[in-house]
Amino acid sequence: MAELKPAERMKIKRHPMPNQNEQVRRGNFTEVALGYAPETAQEEAERCLQCKDPKCVGGCPVGVLIPQFIKAIREGDMVQAVEWMKVKNNLPAICGRVCPQESQCEGSCILGEKGEPVAIGRLERYVGDYELAHRTCPLVKAPKTGTRIAVVGSGPAGLTCAVDLGREGHDVTIFESLHSPGGVLIYGIPEFRLPKSVVHHEVTYAVECLGIQIKTDHIIGRTYTLDELLVDFDVVFLGTGAGLPSFLRIPGINLNGVMSANEFLTRVNLMKAYQFPDYDTPVKVGRKVAVIGGGNVAMDAVRCSLRLQELAARKNGDERGEVHIVYRRSKDEVPARQEEFAHAGEEGVIFDFLTNPVEILGDEHRQVRALRCVRMELGEPDDSGRRRPVERRGSDFDMEIDTVIMALGTNPNPIVFVDADGLDRTTYGTAVADLETGRTKKRRVWAGGDVVTGAATVISAMGAGKRAAADMHAFLKGESAWD
Amino acid sequence: MYTIAYKEALTDVTKLMVVRAPHVARSARAGQFVIVRIDEFGERIPLTIADYDRAAGTITIIFQELGKTTKQLGKLIPGDTLSSFAGPLGHPTEIDNYGVVVCIGGGVGIAPIYPITRALKEAGNRVISIIGARTKDLLFWEEKMMTVSDRFIVCTDDGSHGRAGLVTEPLKELLEDKDNSIAKVWAIGPAGMMKFVTLTTKPYAVPTIVSLNTIMIDGTGMCGGCRVLLEEGARFVCVDGPEFDGHKVDWDSLLSRLSFYRDEEREATEYYEHKCRMDGAKTMTRK
Ligand SMILES: Cc1cc2nc3c(=O)[nH]c(=O)nc-3n(C[C@H](O)[C@H](O)[C@H](O)COP(=O)(O)OP(=O)(O)OC[C@H]3O[C@@H](n4cnc5c(N)ncnc54)[C@H](O)[C@@H]3O)c2cc1C
Ligand code: SF4
Ligand code: FES
């Protein structure tokens, strides 16, 4: 294509993502978004103005070299595109699929001021998928340093940290409590949004190229304590995430049919309950499901419920049930990724906004039969800048429900803090760590990701893993003393 | 992969297995548990650590063949491997010299009560132990329990061995007996049994420790599937337990939560047994 003028570029419409049809996809767990074809990617890349002062980069938590990689796609030089990408982002196939681009790179893109931003996320995924298929940018290990490093947790923070340190020639061992590495990417985010094969690919590749050891079934704080790790390893990185679910403090939470989104999603994703009985772990989803919350976790849980209902209905030949999102704020405050919110609507999720549960009611068998809620109104803005929902007096009503899934946020998993003298924690249970370097209050221990920030995003966890790796390397080379 | 080093049938349906898992053996203590997954398709189930050998790097587990997973596990033989073996999880039992203590093991619960009984005996307690099962064929480790007890009582529901009746009957007599002044009771077994033990000791205000075996997935505090209602609120059995003050447990809620997946468990077992029969038929025709 000949070189276009900015005005011409701005006339090109943003290219939609080809998706699986909503009627088909509600009955399967395969990926919804199918990815750009090469021509579409190139045309979308033509939309980028190659700004001198690119706002998009400022919006990206790790500062991906966005105009550079987009230019390479435009020129058809995918090897170069991958190379630009990998300067800042080790896992583009994952980030392209799960980052909240609308509030990061795309939210800052100059084109968004008047029209639609460049589809940076979709292009990122395109580059990531190309790299997965071709591996043009191999991970290379520097000469061995002889230094031993322990990384606790194999989510995006731990994986990124391990890869960066492995490349520097260090001996890295990852300790993971579950049987499969990947953290939330494996146990939380469903297959239809992030295929597990993508995660497995990335993990296996890192292990093979860099000789990283992964010890699954190892719970730090129980199998080994942090202090024991510090005897065998020179430095330790903690990327243990925030997996401890919270439950609403309302009556009825121990009834049958009430579960945390983490339990539900772990059964479905990690344990593959949607393939029960070929896989042993079952999951029960009733005919009327209410998922409480409005974030990504809630959207994932509600869309898994809907699929399980559809599969059961097809198998048994009955009518499919209904699934609700019950959220105490309004549509405009929904914190989930825009795309997932839209997909949930297309698939038939019912949204009950400005609705707050106050009690779960059970029947004589201690099985959930209804959710008692009150209607809310938006009042003054709160600390987060969102308008605070306030209860409308006397507005309580009962929703007939048989399954309640709570997606209300999570806190750091406490086990790693057992016998870890000097590893300070905040009142929220997060590890105290320097946000730039990841250094904790305990010598030779770094931390990053959700364990430090509380539940956040994949890309912020990766960024923290990367910054910590750089600081750990500097410390090990003697370039940066601890004190 | 974790190799099965030894296997023994304690009863027709109760199996003992010694598994090589040095990472667990190095820090395991009485009262803790492991999460086991047989293969890629397997579910994660909690099993109490019945014994450990740090030098050999092994853990002993004992289980009753009830559902699909335990039946499949029971078919494995030494040399076979398990795909996951995570632990040790939960808090170890607190052992001290309390005075006179009663240790109660019901059914497969005899296995986990044994190391606790032994440790209490070693700590200088006067140990009275009671073991029980539905019928004689489900009892095991009678002698082992006897050797670590100052007094030993065995009962079966159907009277086929020892005293006829439930473990709560001799317990009540012990509590009534003024000469005993029981300081503490431990009870491990089916939830129903533990419930009635705590109801029996409650009027006497004798502290009663139970070890809960709820449905679990991760075993590390991530899912909340194992939660139990105590007087002070919900607790996670895998991180806060598995041992709790039995007088504070809401047993009816616990029993009902335990039954939540009963239909699916039956379905999985039937599906498995059907597959086994098909495989069996295949091997037979091949011969
Ligand atoms: C359902 C769901 C959907 C989400 N969707 C999105 C999304 O679309 N976009 C987005 O950006 N973010 C999303 N998030 C948030 C994102 O996944 C997390 O912010 C991110 O994964 C945090 O990474 P991490 O490496 O800090 O921790 P995690 O991914 O939580 O990984 C921590 C790992 O450490 C292990 N571990 C914990 N304790 C121990 C221990 N004591 N010993 C050994 N191992 C231990 C855990 O098993 C786990 O594997 C979602 C989260 C959930 C739950
Ligand atoms: S802000 Fe938008 S147009 Fe400008 S460089 Fe970034 S992606 Fe391209
Ligand atoms: S088993 Fe998941 S929290 Fe206890």
JSON list of C-alpha atoms in Angstrom, two decimals, chain A residues 337-405:
[
{"chain": "A", "resi": 337, "resn": "ARG", "atom": "CA", "xyz": [-13.21, -5.34, 30.53]},
{"chain": "A", "resi": 338, "resn": "GLN", "atom": "CA", "xyz": [-15.58, -3.72, 28.04]},
{"chain": "A", "resi": 339, "resn": "GLU", "atom": "CA", "xyz": [-15.38, -6.57, 25.57]},
{"chain": "A", "resi": 340, "resn": "GLU", "atom": "CA", "xyz": [-16.35, -9.18, 28.19]},
{"chain": "A", "resi": 341, "resn": "PHE", "atom": "CA", "xyz": [-19.25, -7.08, 29.39]},
{"chain": "A", "resi": 342, "resn": "ALA", "atom": "CA", "xyz": [-20.48, -6.76, 25.80]},
{"chain": "A", "resi": 343, "resn": "HIS", "atom": "CA", "xyz": [-19.99, -10.46, 25.11]},
{"chain": "A", "resi": 344, "resn": "ALA", "atom": "CA", "xyz": [-21.90, -11.38, 28.26]},
{"chain": "A", "resi": 345, "resn": "GLY", "atom": "CA", "xyz": [-24.85, -9.28, 27.10]},
{"chain": "A", "resi": 346, "resn": "GLU", "atom": "CA", "xyz": [-24.80, -10.82, 23.62]},
{"chain": "A", "resi": 347, "resn": "GLU", "atom": "CA", "xyz": [-24.82, -14.28, 25.12]},
{"chain": "A", "resi": 348, "resn": "GLY", "atom": "CA", "xyz": [-27.96, -13.59, 27.11]},
{"chain": "A", "resi": 349, "resn": "VAL", "atom": "CA", "xyz": [-26.82, -12.63, 30.60]},
{"chain": "A", "resi": 350, "resn": "ILE", "atom": "CA", "xyz": [-29.45, -10.65, 32.53]},
{"chain": "A", "resi": 351, "resn": "PHE", "atom": "CA", "xyz": [-28.06, -7.61, 34.34]},
{"chain": "A", "resi": 352, "resn": "ASP", "atom": "CA", "xyz": [-29.61, -6.41, 37.58]},
{"chain": "A", "resi": 353, "resn": "PHE", "atom": "CA", "xyz": [-27.87, -3.12, 38.24]},
{"chain": "A", "resi": 354, "resn": "LEU", "atom": "CA", "xyz": [-28.27, -1.00, 41.36]},
{"chain": "A", "resi": 355, "resn": "THR", "atom": "CA", "xyz": [-29.26, -4.13, 43.21]},
{"chain": "A", "resi": 356, "resn": "ASN", "atom": "CA", "xyz": [-27.66, -5.18, 46.47]},
{"chain": "A", "resi": 357, "resn": "PRO", "atom": "CA", "xyz": [-28.15, -8.60, 48.10]},
{"chain": "A", "resi": 358, "resn": "VAL", "atom": "CA", "xyz": [-28.97, -8.50, 51.80]},
{"chain": "A", "resi": 359, "resn": "GLU", "atom": "CA", "xyz": [-29.81, -12.13, 52.54]},
{"chain": "A", "resi": 360, "resn": "ILE", "atom": "CA", "xyz": [-29.73, -15.56, 50.97]},
{"chain": "A", "resi": 361, "resn": "LEU", "atom": "CA", "xyz": [-32.82, -17.60, 51.76]},
{"chain": "A", "resi": 362, "resn": "GLY", "atom": "CA", "xyz": [-32.80, -21.38, 51.97]},
{"chain": "A", "resi": 363, "resn": "ASP", "atom": "CA", "xyz": [-35.38, -24.13, 51.84]},
{"chain": "A", "resi": 364, "resn": "GLU", "atom": "CA", "xyz": [-35.86, -26.97, 54.32]},
{"chain": "A", "resi": 365, "resn": "HIS", "atom": "CA", "xyz": [-32.90, -28.85, 52.77]},
{"chain": "A", "resi": 366, "resn": "ARG", "atom": "CA", "xyz": [-30.58, -25.88, 53.32]},
{"chain": "A", "resi": 367, "resn": "GLN", "atom": "CA", "xyz": [-30.55, -25.30, 49.59]},
{"chain": "A", "resi": 368, "resn": "VAL", "atom": "CA", "xyz": [-30.68, -21.75, 48.23]},
{"chain": "A", "resi": 369, "resn": "ARG", "atom": "CA", "xyz": [-34.15, -20.75, 47.09]},
{"chain": "A", "resi": 370, "resn": "ALA", "atom": "CA", "xyz": [-34.02, -16.97, 46.81]},
{"chain": "A", "resi": 371, "resn": "LEU", "atom": "CA", "xyz": [-31.83, -13.92, 47.02]},
{"chain": "A", "resi": 372, "resn": "ARG", "atom": "CA", "xyz": [-33.25, -11.01, 48.99]},
{"chain": "A", "resi": 373, "resn": "CYS", "atom": "CA", "xyz": [-32.07, -7.70, 47.54]},
{"chain": "A", "resi": 374, "resn": "VAL", "atom": "CA", "xyz": [-32.61, -3.99, 47.91]},
{"chain": "A", "resi": 375, "resn": "ARG", "atom": "CA", "xyz": [-32.61, -1.40, 45.15]},
{"chain": "A", "resi": 376, "resn": "MET", "atom": "CA", "xyz": [-29.88, 1.22, 45.20]},
{"chain": "A", "resi": 377, "resn": "GLU", "atom": "CA", "xyz": [-29.54, 4.78, 43.94]},
{"chain": "A", "resi": 378, "resn": "LEU", "atom": "CA", "xyz": [-26.37, 6.62, 43.03]},
{"chain": "A", "resi": 379, "resn": "GLY", "atom": "CA", "xyz": [-25.35, 9.22, 45.57]},
{"chain": "A", "resi": 380, "resn": "GLU", "atom": "CA", "xyz": [-22.22, 11.35, 45.98]},
{"chain": "A", "resi": 381, "resn": "PRO", "atom": "CA", "xyz": [-18.86, 10.20, 44.54]},
{"chain": "A", "resi": 382, "resn": "ASP", "atom": "CA", "xyz": [-16.79, 8.08, 46.95]},
{"chain": "A", "resi": 383, "resn": "ASP", "atom": "CA", "xyz": [-13.00, 7.73, 47.34]},
{"chain": "A", "resi": 384, "resn": "SER", "atom": "CA", "xyz": [-12.73, 5.81, 44.08]},
{"chain": "A", "resi": 385, "resn": "GLY", "atom": "CA", "xyz": [-14.45, 8.68, 42.27]},
{"chain": "A", "resi": 386, "resn": "ARG", "atom": "CA", "xyz": [-17.44, 6.49, 41.45]},
{"chain": "A", "resi": 387, "resn": "ARG", "atom": "CA", "xyz": [-20.84, 7.57, 42.73]},
{"chain": "A", "resi": 388, "resn": "ARG", "atom": "CA", "xyz": [-21.63, 5.75, 45.90]},
{"chain": "A", "resi": 389, "resn": "PRO", "atom": "CA", "xyz": [-24.70, 3.54, 45.78]},
{"chain": "A", "resi": 390, "resn": "VAL", "atom": "CA", "xyz": [-27.18, 4.19, 48.58]},
{"chain": "A", "resi": 391, "resn": "GLU", "atom": "CA", "xyz": [-30.04, 1.98, 49.60]},
{"chain": "A", "resi": 392, "resn": "ARG", "atom": "CA", "xyz": [-33.60, 2.89, 48.64]},
{"chain": "A", "resi": 393, "resn": "ARG", "atom": "CA", "xyz": [-35.59, 2.37, 51.79]},
{"chain": "A", "resi": 394, "resn": "GLY", "atom": "CA", "xyz": [-38.26, -0.29, 51.75]},
{"chain": "A", "resi": 395, "resn": "SER", "atom": "CA", "xyz": [-37.29, -1.48, 48.29]},
{"chain": "A", "resi": 396, "resn": "ASP", "atom": "CA", "xyz": [-36.42, -5.04, 49.26]},
{"chain": "A", "resi": 397, "resn": "PHE", "atom": "CA", "xyz": [-37.63, -7.89, 47.10]},
{"chain": "A", "resi": 398, "resn": "ASP", "atom": "CA", "xyz": [-36.83, -11.57, 46.60]},
{"chain": "A", "resi": 399, "resn": "MET", "atom": "CA", "xyz": [-35.32, -12.99, 43.42]},
{"chain": "A", "resi": 400, "resn": "GLU", "atom": "CA", "xyz": [-36.01, -16.66, 42.87]},
{"chain": "A", "resi": 401, "resn": "ILE", "atom": "CA", "xyz": [-32.50, -18.13, 42.62]},
{"chain": "A", "resi": 402, "resn": "ASP", "atom": "CA", "xyz": [-30.94, -21.55, 43.25]},
{"chain": "A", "resi": 403, "resn": "THR", "atom": "CA", "xyz": [-27.24, -20.77, 42.85]},
{"chain": "A", "resi": 404, "resn": "VAL", "atom": "CA", "xyz": [-25.34, -17.79, 44.21]},
{"chain": "A", "resi": 405, "resn": "ILE", "atom": "CA", "xyz": [-21.78, -17.13, 43.11]}
]
